[in-house]
């Protein structure tokens, strides 16, 4: 006969003072676990939101980031007229040649400077990235020293709001617009005209090409053609895959998260164990009575494990609730891949919350296993006699 | 029975609980020490000997923009400058590792000793480095990792420049703040890419510390309003710039540390009060025997303090041993080169433990003090 669930549930409630600390402890551990993982998820999401399946990215062979890649004007002109490239309604090939430069810019909180990615785009570049939307001001005019800045970057660096000017490479640039990158990697960028960027930063070549292809087979053909053409020292890759590979920055955060989760869960298991042992100790007579009433050892064992799991689950729910307010909060760090500031958000997904809950229940079960065993093994007579 | 034996016996009478309490304190303090060390390593620039006389000059736009090679004679002519070398990031990947595992810089080998006074390198190795065109010197940590030795040929694929370069290892150095990097000839790099006349940065050494501000100002002045404006700063300021780039990581680790400490206080305080509640009756007997509240408080305090101290010793000790004798660069996949547990951090952790010991004694001690002997004796469990 199994112990009624109500018994365990009431026990958790009745001894609330003793269990509150344990619940809070587990809640904090779960909150830390969920938040650190949420950072990694946010970084990966931002990369995942960036690529368009219809686009192909072309960079120099061997370059791991756009900023260290070079594509010459001649190469751009060659690829432009390939049949795999889609055309817009006016018959212009849908291809953008971009120039990526990093500029060092002071942070808004006065704590030093960081590298910011500046992307120069040819006129069709915006059309190839429809997730980027203007939210204030207007887009830059080619031929003018004008830029549009991601609104997330505008909140982190000085001189990035509409109407501001900032000085770089010996020139003043005016911010004429702010855009929302739709939680993509473009949220970490400043955009301007490609040829303006080339003259400003004294760059002979473009950094990368973004091509809209006519269809999935065309994409494969384009990849193969770039690979096989010996005159082109370039590498073509689906844009989705290119940004997918950029998530390496999330790895140290994942390592940190796993380390913290492991170490803190060990502590949490000890805490849960302590509480459960005390609970078993205080209820020795009660357990004896249960046994006399006919409850079997395994019912008592299951009952106490259930109680530990319940305790931890309450902690888990509390932990997830504690971490929830930070969902969507944006933060930033240097990407080891692009060597520039990358903004991303804490992203608490349902799956992540589920993982947090599983984590807490595992802690509860492990923590209550030994105390429950002890409870189930108490000799009935001795248990009844104990004061 | 003496007083200390009484306290020790009391603390250990529930051995399981004592062990669990000590362990949870130990785990938390281990975590605290780890996070604090990580924070320190991330936010403190590596102190390399000779850094106080070194100046780093980069393109004002950002570190990744190159500088024209023709700036060199102008910098050399500035009074107070002892040596100048280009310092160009090569971004090479060794074999097919798919990631950069150590940094390589192109420089002028003739300036090795003049600019980098901290290099431990034999004269023979230095001579080989300076004469061989493809020669390179490599830090001891990387050399040990890949079992490189002098005379080996290695090929690196650049992520910045087209193609790959083959190098001959001329020597292995140590004694710098980061014994992982590799240095090779700027001339060799230039030849392989058709001499574009560009370098990554300038690293220079000034004669005395007094020359430093003047030299920095002179360099910044010399290239103001040219196509490639320069930002010169001390090596320390330059390293601090990297820390600023890390952004919010510092806040993140600091807040996690706070949560860890808070959780620790919570859990341990609750355990301690559990232990005291269990022997309310006993304490009431002691009270009846004539022990004063103050003395009872000392009993409880000594016990909780002792448990916290044991946990501290275990946690801090484990961290110290693990990070001092363990191979940290292997454990963190090269994210950290050094992971020094400083006396300051150990002191901080010990302080947390001490405060913890006191806090967890306060609540139960107050409860005992408030309860009358009769009520205490009536308590059953």
XYZ file of C-alpha atoms in Angstrom:
768
model
C 0.000 0.000 0.000
C 1.439 3.328 -0.994
C 1.508 6.266 1.358
C -1.066 8.851 0.357
C 0.509 11.818 -1.418
C -1.327 14.101 0.965
C 0.819 12.825 3.829
C 4.055 13.960 2.164
C 2.603 17.181 0.946
C 1.333 18.103 4.396
C 4.668 17.177 5.895
C 6.439 19.615 3.613
C 3.974 22.295 4.656
C 3.925 21.522 8.379
C 7.694 21.668 8.739
C 7.877 24.790 6.661
C 10.509 26.524 8.747
C 12.983 23.699 8.420
C 12.269 23.124 4.756
C 12.053 26.747 3.692
C 15.821 27.201 3.749
C 16.333 24.092 1.665
C 13.684 25.133 -0.833
C 15.223 28.587 -1.136
C 18.679 27.068 -1.486
C 17.559 24.817 -4.321
C 15.645 27.719 -5.885
C 18.784 29.855 -6.022
C 20.837 27.027 -7.482
C 18.218 26.442 -10.180
C 17.981 30.176 -10.874
C 21.749 30.439 -11.417
C 21.724 27.351 -13.619
C 18.819 28.599 -15.750
C 20.235 32.112 -16.114
C 23.700 31.062 -17.198
C 22.256 28.609 -19.699
C 19.836 31.323 -20.840
C 22.847 33.423 -21.834
C 24.217 30.629 -23.972
C 20.778 30.061 -25.499
C 20.481 33.796 -26.220
C 23.824 33.816 -28.017
C 22.903 30.791 -30.075
C 19.455 32.183 -30.847
C 20.980 35.404 -32.091
C 23.147 33.438 -34.506
C 20.183 31.267 -35.466
C 18.020 34.292 -36.279
C 20.600 35.707 -38.635
C 20.865 33.445 -41.626
C 18.309 33.348 -44.418
C 18.018 29.915 -46.079
C 17.851 31.571 -49.510
C 21.196 33.348 -49.009
C 24.743 32.214 -49.634
C 27.711 33.917 -48.026
C 31.070 34.129 -49.772
C 34.303 34.878 -47.907
C 38.011 34.387 -48.507
C 39.265 30.844 -48.080
C 40.665 30.340 -44.602
C 38.987 33.386 -43.074
C 36.992 32.516 -39.965
C 35.313 35.910 -39.601
C 33.993 38.397 -42.123
C 36.234 41.081 -40.658
C 39.386 39.199 -41.651
C 38.108 38.214 -45.100
C 38.777 39.950 -48.410
C 36.916 39.775 -51.704
C 38.240 41.834 -54.592
C 36.151 44.037 -56.872
C 36.984 41.784 -59.810
C 35.749 38.714 -57.941
C 32.544 40.574 -57.068
C 32.008 41.478 -60.723
C 32.596 37.867 -61.802
C 30.168 36.265 -59.384
C 27.516 38.932 -59.989
C 26.715 37.582 -63.427
C 26.546 33.911 -62.553
C 23.200 32.330 -63.453
C 22.620 31.039 -59.914
C 22.172 34.580 -58.612
C 18.527 35.657 -58.271
C 17.356 38.988 -59.656
C 15.000 41.626 -58.294
C 11.974 42.996 -60.157
C 14.203 45.483 -62.017
C 16.479 42.713 -63.221
C 19.402 43.643 -60.955
C 21.331 40.704 -59.488
C 20.509 40.248 -55.782
C 24.003 40.365 -54.408
C 25.547 42.566 -51.757
C 29.231 43.227 -51.303
C 29.941 44.166 -47.698
C 32.884 45.774 -45.960
C 33.330 44.924 -42.302
C 35.549 47.115 -40.180
C 35.916 47.226 -36.443
C 36.048 50.598 -34.762
C 36.980 51.245 -31.174
C 34.202 53.165 -29.471
C 33.757 54.403 -25.868
C 31.106 52.685 -23.793
C 28.203 54.720 -22.477
C 28.943 53.822 -18.847
C 32.432 55.313 -19.180
C 34.114 51.978 -18.551
C 36.583 51.958 -21.405
C 36.187 51.160 -25.048
C 35.235 48.148 -27.107
C 35.318 47.140 -30.759
C 32.142 47.720 -32.725
C 31.450 46.079 -36.101
C 30.728 48.544 -38.871
C 29.147 46.969 -41.949
C 29.256 48.812 -45.234
C 26.550 47.492 -47.590
C 25.894 47.965 -51.268
C 22.324 49.170 -52.009
C 20.799 45.675 -52.218
C 22.288 44.557 -48.928
C 19.274 45.641 -46.880
C 16.873 43.776 -49.142
C 18.778 40.542 -48.476
C 18.351 40.972 -44.722
C 14.614 41.611 -44.272
C 14.708 40.923 -40.512
C 16.408 44.284 -39.997
C 13.827 47.048 -39.542
C 14.256 50.767 -39.140
C 12.789 52.015 -35.854
C 13.892 55.655 -35.769
C 15.147 58.238 -38.247
C 15.954 57.106 -41.778
C 18.434 54.932 -43.622
C 21.827 56.348 -44.679
C 22.247 57.966 -48.077
C 25.016 56.552 -50.280
C 27.726 59.143 -50.816
C 27.134 60.743 -47.436
C 29.064 60.172 -44.228
C 25.964 58.734 -42.592
C 25.300 55.595 -40.588
C 22.376 53.718 -39.068
C 22.995 52.052 -35.717
C 21.330 49.102 -34.027
C 19.205 50.471 -31.180
C 20.788 47.931 -28.822
C 24.247 49.259 -29.637
C 22.961 52.827 -29.269
C 22.160 51.996 -25.656
C 25.681 50.686 -25.011
C 27.991 53.178 -26.754
C 28.340 56.933 -26.798
C 27.430 58.987 -29.850
C 25.169 56.335 -31.374
C 21.733 57.942 -31.086
C 19.938 59.589 -34.014
C 21.388 63.061 -34.533
C 24.693 62.259 -32.790
C 28.002 62.331 -34.586
C 31.085 60.303 -33.753
C 34.648 60.560 -34.940
C 36.514 57.701 -36.526
C 39.267 57.302 -39.104
C 39.712 61.065 -39.229
C 36.099 61.785 -40.134
C 32.838 62.639 -38.444
C 29.982 60.249 -39.072
C 26.388 61.276 -38.452
C 23.868 58.808 -37.066
C 20.694 59.236 -39.117
C 18.759 56.142 -38.104
C 18.365 53.356 -35.574
C 17.339 49.837 -36.525
C 16.152 46.702 -34.823
C 17.980 43.601 -35.974
C 15.213 41.252 -34.849
C 17.477 39.534 -32.284
C 19.976 38.626 -34.968
C 23.721 39.193 -35.165
C 22.947 42.501 -36.918
C 21.843 43.857 -33.535
C 25.557 44.212 -32.823
C 26.345 46.299 -35.908
C 26.545 49.788 -37.348
C 25.499 50.039 -40.991
C 26.638 52.420 -43.708
C 27.170 52.566 -47.440
C 29.790 50.084 -48.700
C 31.735 52.419 -50.948
C 31.660 55.124 -48.304
C 33.117 52.602 -45.847
C 35.800 51.578 -48.322
C 36.966 55.128 -48.821
C 36.671 56.012 -45.147
C 38.691 53.044 -43.915
C 41.008 53.026 -46.925
C 40.005 49.529 -48.019
C 40.627 48.354 -51.535
C 38.557 45.182 -51.225
C 35.205 44.110 -49.900
C 35.043 41.683 -46.991
C 32.277 39.350 -48.056
C 29.509 38.800 -50.569
C 25.944 37.876 -49.754
C 24.059 36.274 -52.623
C 20.345 35.498 -52.965
C 20.172 32.314 -55.037
C 17.356 31.272 -57.342
C 16.651 28.058 -55.436
C 18.100 25.250 -53.303
C 19.736 23.521 -56.288
C 21.243 26.819 -57.391
C 22.704 27.158 -53.898
C 24.414 23.789 -54.226
C 25.678 24.683 -57.697
C 27.042 27.988 -56.452
C 28.854 26.325 -53.554
C 30.386 23.772 -55.906
C 31.301 26.364 -58.507
C 33.150 28.604 -56.010
C 34.914 25.560 -54.594
C 36.062 24.273 -57.975
C 37.050 27.598 -59.550
C 40.802 27.769 -59.024
C 40.908 31.466 -59.890
C 38.726 32.308 -56.927
C 40.455 31.905 -53.549
C 37.011 32.021 -51.966
C 34.680 29.858 -49.927
C 30.904 29.843 -50.251
C 28.632 28.687 -47.476
C 24.916 28.821 -46.746
C 24.371 31.972 -44.664
C 22.530 29.898 -42.070
C 25.528 27.612 -41.676
C 27.983 30.498 -41.577
C 26.218 32.074 -38.598
C 25.590 28.689 -37.035
C 29.357 28.241 -36.823
C 29.706 31.589 -35.094
C 28.168 30.280 -31.885
C 31.555 29.177 -30.587
C 31.402 32.218 -28.304
C 28.671 30.471 -26.345
C 31.000 27.606 -25.460
C 32.867 29.257 -22.532
C 29.500 30.330 -21.121
C 28.208 26.765 -21.399
C 31.348 25.491 -19.669
C 30.892 28.045 -16.889
C 27.216 27.083 -16.573
C 27.966 23.389 -16.343
C 30.747 23.903 -13.820
C 28.523 26.081 -11.634
C 25.607 23.687 -11.933
C 27.768 20.730 -10.913
C 29.407 22.425 -7.963
C 26.251 24.101 -6.712
C 24.151 20.971 -7.104
C 26.592 19.067 -4.892
C 26.060 21.731 -2.251
C 22.306 21.591 -2.796
C 22.281 17.792 -2.434
C 24.055 18.144 0.923
C 21.503 20.697 2.035
C 18.570 18.549 0.938
C 20.130 15.547 2.669
C 20.527 17.437 5.897
C 16.922 18.573 5.860
C 15.606 15.138 5.026
C 17.745 13.427 7.669
C 16.464 15.880 10.260
C 12.944 15.263 9.024
C 13.385 11.499 9.292
C 15.000 11.856 12.715
C 12.166 13.966 14.060
C 9.545 11.578 12.751
C 11.018 8.334 14.005
C 7.938 7.509 16.060
C 5.642 8.486 13.260
C 7.457 6.130 10.906
C 7.171 3.345 13.499
C 3.438 3.988 13.692
C 3.095 3.871 9.918
C 4.882 0.536 9.837
C 2.645 -0.859 12.595
C -0.373 0.283 10.621
C 0.800 -1.985 7.828
C 2.670 0.321 5.472
C 5.551 -1.570 3.931
C 9.195 -0.584 3.931
C 9.090 0.271 0.269
C 6.072 2.537 0.771
C 7.963 4.436 3.444
C 11.022 4.613 1.164
C 8.974 5.836 -1.784
C 7.141 8.272 0.474
C 10.282 9.961 1.683
C 11.879 10.108 -1.746
C 8.671 11.634 -3.031
C 8.803 14.153 -0.232
C 12.373 15.120 -1.182
C 11.402 15.416 -4.830
C 8.384 17.520 -3.933
C 10.528 19.799 -1.797
C 13.024 20.224 -4.622
C 10.297 20.716 -7.225
C 8.897 23.628 -5.223
C 12.444 24.997 -5.159
C 12.726 24.423 -8.887
C 9.524 26.304 -9.677
C 10.633 29.134 -7.429
C 14.053 29.189 -9.130
C 12.503 29.408 -12.595
C 10.208 32.203 -11.405
C 13.190 34.031 -9.919
C 15.057 33.900 -13.215
C 12.066 34.882 -15.348
C 12.302 38.682 -14.901
C 15.668 38.601 -16.677
C 14.203 36.948 -19.774
C 14.835 39.247 -22.724
C 17.302 41.430 -20.806
C 20.072 42.289 -23.199
C 23.730 42.156 -22.342
C 26.968 42.065 -24.264
C 30.457 40.716 -24.406
C 33.285 40.367 -26.866
C 32.779 37.653 -29.399
C 35.967 35.653 -29.746
C 35.061 35.034 -33.325
C 34.470 38.509 -34.692
C 36.575 40.194 -32.003
C 33.850 42.773 -31.489
C 31.043 43.542 -29.068
C 28.154 41.116 -29.437
C 24.840 41.922 -27.807
C 22.475 39.154 -26.943
C 19.597 38.484 -24.589
C 18.874 36.153 -21.748
C 16.497 33.671 -23.379
C 14.556 31.412 -21.054
C 12.898 28.860 -23.288
C 10.286 26.354 -22.067
C 12.848 23.608 -22.652
C 15.374 25.429 -20.484
C 12.812 25.820 -17.677
C 12.029 22.105 -18.019
C 15.730 21.310 -17.741
C 15.863 23.449 -14.599
C 12.942 21.507 -13.137
C 14.482 18.134 -13.994
C 17.713 19.343 -12.458
C 15.980 20.330 -9.212
C 14.055 17.056 -8.951
C 17.249 15.061 -9.497
C 18.854 17.031 -6.661
C 15.832 16.297 -4.462
C 15.789 12.579 -5.220
C 19.529 12.136 -4.686
C 19.372 14.197 -1.516
C 16.524 12.179 -0.020
C 17.683 8.735 -1.104
C 19.891 7.984 1.919
C 17.529 9.502 4.520
C 14.627 7.580 2.972
C 16.600 4.348 3.136
C 17.294 5.031 6.775
C 13.616 5.671 7.445
C 12.557 2.477 5.726
C 15.073 0.412 7.664
C 14.154 1.620 11.153
C 13.243 -1.330 13.367
C 9.572 -0.935 14.234
C 9.826 -1.492 17.996
C 12.827 0.793 18.460
C 11.140 3.461 16.382
C 8.015 3.335 18.505
C 10.004 3.494 21.732
C 12.074 6.490 20.716
C 11.077 9.763 22.322
C 35.520 16.559 30.735
C 37.030 19.866 29.742
C 35.077 22.556 27.965
C 36.739 22.065 24.540
C 36.088 18.303 24.637
C 32.474 19.016 25.529
C 32.092 21.296 22.519
C 33.835 18.886 20.155
C 31.761 15.956 21.397
C 28.644 18.021 20.895
C 29.591 19.003 17.366
C 30.339 15.427 16.406
C 27.509 13.660 18.172
C 25.555 13.603 14.964
C 28.493 12.723 12.751
C 26.455 12.589 9.597
C 25.096 16.061 10.076
C 28.497 17.454 10.989
C 29.955 15.912 7.850
C 27.163 17.215 5.642
C 27.398 20.709 7.094
C 31.160 20.812 6.712
C 30.881 19.499 3.143
C 28.266 22.015 2.059
C 30.337 24.864 3.483
C 33.398 23.404 1.748
C 31.681 23.121 -1.641
C 30.339 26.644 -1.461
C 33.667 28.124 -0.435
C 35.420 26.175 -3.171
C 32.999 27.710 -5.647
C 33.452 31.163 -4.168
C 37.246 30.923 -4.415
C 37.012 29.640 -7.997
C 34.736 32.472 -9.093
C 36.846 35.103 -7.373
C 40.032 33.783 -8.945
C 38.344 33.669 -12.363
C 37.139 37.242 -11.896
C 40.602 38.374 -10.907
C 42.243 36.601 -13.826
C 39.746 38.133 -16.240
C 39.943 41.655 -14.943
C 43.583 41.978 -14.000
C 45.936 42.364 -16.905
C 48.872 40.000 -16.823
C 51.831 41.696 -15.214
C 54.807 41.028 -17.354
C 58.234 42.145 -16.244
C 59.364 45.122 -18.264
C 55.767 46.092 -19.035
C 56.196 49.411 -17.243
C 58.621 50.515 -19.971
C 56.666 49.182 -22.937
C 54.304 51.130 -25.155
C 51.759 49.641 -27.554
C 50.699 51.699 -30.541
C 47.715 50.648 -32.594
C 45.551 52.166 -35.294
C 43.198 54.659 -33.673
C 40.199 53.200 -35.510
C 40.663 49.830 -33.822
C 43.170 47.131 -33.119
C 42.205 45.222 -36.236
C 43.064 48.037 -38.637
C 46.654 47.908 -39.877
C 49.295 50.632 -39.714
C 51.646 51.688 -42.515
C 55.174 50.293 -42.164
C 56.601 53.679 -43.073
C 55.712 54.979 -39.620
C 58.646 53.103 -38.118
C 61.508 55.562 -38.791
C 59.364 58.401 -37.458
C 58.764 56.533 -34.196
C 62.427 55.549 -33.925
C 63.492 59.185 -34.102
C 61.385 60.173 -31.074
C 63.780 60.846 -28.167
C 63.478 58.327 -25.349
C 62.567 55.389 -27.596
C 64.961 52.489 -27.151
C 63.566 49.940 -29.564
C 60.601 49.495 -31.918
C 59.191 46.373 -33.501
C 56.147 45.673 -35.606
C 53.741 43.237 -33.984
C 51.372 41.680 -36.466
C 48.654 39.159 -35.633
C 48.914 36.175 -37.965
C 45.878 34.249 -36.722
C 47.282 30.887 -37.737
C 45.657 27.537 -37.109
C 47.888 24.576 -36.480
C 47.027 21.518 -38.561
C 43.303 20.942 -38.786
C 42.374 22.016 -35.302
C 39.638 24.324 -36.583
C 40.463 26.942 -33.963
C 43.354 29.103 -32.946
C 45.061 27.463 -30.007
C 47.966 29.872 -29.625
C 48.729 33.349 -30.916
C 51.415 34.139 -33.476
C 52.902 37.541 -34.146
C 55.232 38.758 -36.875
C 57.959 41.060 -35.569
C 61.496 42.249 -36.108
C 63.802 39.631 -34.532
C 66.638 42.129 -34.183
C 64.595 44.005 -31.624
C 63.754 40.932 -29.523
C 66.085 41.693 -26.639
C 65.618 45.442 -26.841
C 61.826 45.447 -26.575
C 61.096 42.222 -24.691
C 63.463 42.189 -21.754
C 61.558 39.393 -20.051
C 62.267 36.650 -22.589
C 64.307 33.732 -21.306
C 66.043 32.522 -24.442
C 69.625 31.364 -24.909
C 71.974 33.445 -27.072
C 72.360 30.544 -29.483
C 68.605 30.258 -29.924
C 68.303 34.009 -30.375
C 71.059 33.984 -33.011
C 69.276 31.196 -34.886
C 66.016 33.152 -34.672
C 67.620 36.298 -36.037
C 69.419 34.672 -38.952
C 66.930 32.169 -40.314
C 64.285 33.729 -42.533
C 61.564 31.238 -41.631
C 62.765 31.005 -38.031
C 60.293 31.320 -35.194
C 60.480 31.154 -31.431
C 57.665 29.635 -29.479
C 56.526 29.764 -25.846
C 57.196 26.836 -23.575
C 53.524 26.073 -22.847
C 52.674 25.635 -26.532
C 55.921 23.803 -27.243
C 55.189 21.325 -24.457
C 51.622 20.884 -25.619
C 52.595 19.882 -29.152
C 56.013 18.426 -28.274
C 57.753 20.972 -30.487
C 61.517 21.189 -30.274
C 64.149 23.360 -31.912
C 64.620 22.398 -35.540
C 61.025 21.274 -36.101
C 59.131 22.548 -39.114
C 55.517 23.546 -38.621
C 52.898 24.884 -41.016
C 50.193 27.298 -39.978
C 47.130 28.301 -41.995
C 46.395 31.965 -41.522
C 42.829 33.126 -40.975
C 43.878 36.695 -41.764
C 46.210 36.330 -44.736
C 45.755 34.099 -47.737
C 47.509 30.766 -47.600
C 49.770 28.973 -45.180
C 53.338 29.562 -44.021
C 55.984 27.086 -42.960
C 58.161 27.935 -39.984
C 61.331 26.487 -38.494
C 61.437 26.524 -34.737
C 64.645 28.229 -33.637
C 64.084 28.156 -29.913
C 61.712 27.840 -27.011
C 61.264 30.778 -24.646
C 59.811 31.166 -21.198
C 59.572 33.815 -18.501
C 56.964 36.017 -20.168
C 53.470 36.637 -18.872
C 52.041 34.393 -21.559
C 54.389 31.625 -22.620
C 52.035 30.440 -25.339
C 52.647 32.755 -28.266
C 54.920 32.329 -31.249
C 57.054 35.061 -32.822
C 58.434 35.120 -36.341
C 59.888 37.453 -38.982
C 57.719 40.290 -40.287
C 59.883 40.163 -43.443
C 58.864 36.571 -44.052
C 55.176 37.472 -43.796
C 55.645 40.514 -46.061
C 57.392 38.451 -48.737
C 54.667 35.843 -48.751
C 51.907 38.374 -49.332
C 53.700 40.731 -51.711
C 54.882 43.376 -49.236
C 51.768 45.510 -48.800
C 53.723 47.798 -46.451
C 51.397 47.261 -43.528
C 51.920 46.039 -39.982
C 49.472 45.205 -37.226
C 50.822 47.312 -34.381
C 54.005 48.861 -33.053
C 55.469 47.696 -29.774
C 58.243 49.805 -28.360
C 60.344 50.227 -25.287
C 61.214 53.544 -23.732
C 64.476 54.230 -21.893
C 63.061 55.266 -18.512
C 59.638 55.428 -16.916
C 59.846 59.224 -17.060
C 60.049 59.092 -20.858
C 56.809 57.145 -21.119
C 54.154 59.926 -21.090
C 56.231 62.109 -23.392
C 56.853 59.315 -25.904
C 53.167 58.354 -25.923
C 52.158 61.949 -26.543
C 54.801 62.325 -29.254
C 53.605 59.246 -31.158
C 49.956 60.263 -30.991
C 50.953 63.743 -32.154
C 53.198 62.511 -34.968
C 50.397 60.788 -36.858
C 47.469 63.012 -35.956
C 45.442 63.964 -39.027
C 47.209 61.427 -41.236
C 45.427 58.594 -43.022
C 46.442 56.222 -40.242
C 46.097 57.934 -36.897
C 47.789 56.128 -34.041
C 46.702 55.453 -30.500
C 49.719 54.787 -28.293
C 49.326 53.694 -24.680
C 51.259 51.890 -21.997
C 51.211 48.112 -22.180
C 49.139 48.055 -19.017
C 46.517 50.412 -20.425
C 46.480 48.347 -23.590
C 45.804 45.150 -21.653
C 43.092 46.918 -19.657
C 41.447 47.733 -22.990
C 40.907 44.022 -23.552
C 39.170 43.750 -20.218
C 36.815 46.531 -21.168
C 35.947 44.552 -24.288
C 34.773 41.623 -22.173
C 31.767 43.750 -21.285
C 29.256 42.432 -18.798
C 31.075 39.218 -17.930
C 32.468 40.834 -14.801
C 29.032 41.785 -13.482
C 27.787 38.302 -14.270
C 30.488 36.534 -12.254
C 30.236 39.026 -9.406
C 26.495 38.478 -9.103
C 26.864 34.702 -9.222
C 29.389 34.948 -6.367
C 26.877 36.925 -4.342
C 24.168 34.332 -4.912
C 26.560 31.560 -3.915
C 27.447 33.314 -0.657
C 23.794 33.976 0.086
C 22.786 30.364 -0.549
C 25.637 29.254 1.677
C 24.541 31.433 4.576
C 20.968 30.285 4.216
C 21.649 26.578 4.142
C 24.285 26.514 6.847
C 22.329 28.737 9.193
C 19.367 26.425 8.829
C 21.484 23.350 9.566
C 22.959 24.917 12.657
C 19.622 25.884 14.075
C 18.427 22.358 13.393
C 21.312 20.986 15.444
C 20.526 23.279 18.346
C 16.790 22.665 18.268
C 17.528 18.991 18.579
C 19.125 19.433 21.962
C 16.995 22.097 23.489
C 16.417 19.854 26.456
C 20.072 19.323 27.011
C 20.791 23.023 26.932
C 17.967 23.540 29.417
C 19.641 21.039 31.747
C 22.900 22.938 31.426
C 20.991 26.073 32.273
C 19.462 24.391 35.310
C 22.946 23.314 36.395
C 23.892 26.979 36.569
C 25.493 27.707 33.237
C 24.802 31.236 32.159
C 23.285 32.397 28.920
C 26.608 33.849 27.923
C 28.293 30.510 28.391
C 25.608 28.673 26.481
C 26.038 31.152 23.667
C 29.757 30.430 23.657
C 29.016 26.689 23.383
C 26.793 27.197 20.361
C 29.065 29.761 18.777
C 32.149 27.609 19.218
C 30.389 24.692 17.618
C 29.041 26.550 14.597
C 32.297 28.409 14.221
C 34.195 25.136 14.353
C 32.015 23.558 11.663
C 32.385 26.616 9.432
C 36.137 26.670 9.993
C 36.466 22.991 9.123
C 34.449 23.599 5.944
C 36.567 26.614 5.091
C 39.773 24.684 5.579
C 38.527 21.893 3.342
C 37.024 24.097 0.617
C 39.764 26.706 0.416
C 42.438 24.049 0.812
C 41.043 21.960 -2.046
C 40.820 24.998 -4.284
C 44.363 26.044 -3.426
C 45.814 22.604 -4.054
C 43.804 22.021 -7.234
C 44.647 25.360 -8.824
C 48.243 25.576 -7.651
C 49.309 22.087 -8.616
C 46.770 21.280 -11.326
C 47.244 22.141 -14.985
C 44.737 24.937 -15.335
C 45.261 25.645 -19.023
C 44.396 22.026 -19.757
C 41.342 22.042 -17.481
C 39.827 25.163 -19.082
C 40.806 24.350 -22.672
C 43.266 27.221 -22.677
C 40.821 29.917 -21.584
C 42.945 30.588 -18.504
C 46.729 30.367 -18.465
C 47.197 31.131 -14.820
C 44.708 30.683 -12.035
C 46.346 32.048 -8.956
C 44.641 31.634 -5.593
C 45.911 34.778 -3.893
C 46.110 35.229 -0.103
C 43.557 38.023 -0.495
C 40.979 35.708 -2.050
C 41.658 33.017 0.557
C 41.253 35.682 3.223
C 37.939 36.762 1.738
C 36.648 33.188 1.719
C 37.827 32.670 5.318
C 36.069 35.879 6.315
C 32.846 34.675 4.712
C 33.194 31.428 6.674
C 33.782 33.297 9.933
C 30.755 35.545 9.421
C 28.766 32.462 8.533
C 29.803 30.777 11.784
C 28.632 33.766 13.798
C 25.372 34.325 11.905
C 24.265 30.734 12.154
C 24.894 30.764 15.908
C 22.850 33.886 16.585
C 19.315 32.612 15.902
C 19.550 29.354 17.911
C 21.427 31.098 20.714
C 18.694 33.691 21.012
C 16.055 30.981 21.098
C 17.891 29.170 23.882
C 18.414 32.354 25.849
C 14.732 33.252 25.647
C 13.416 29.878 26.724
C 12.980 29.297 30.443
C 14.503 26.200 32.037
C 11.096 24.638 32.610
C 9.966 25.076 29.023
C 13.272 23.754 27.772
C 13.038 20.641 29.913
C 9.528 20.022 28.655
C 10.659 19.929 25.035
C 10.635 16.437 23.696
C 12.701 16.608 20.555
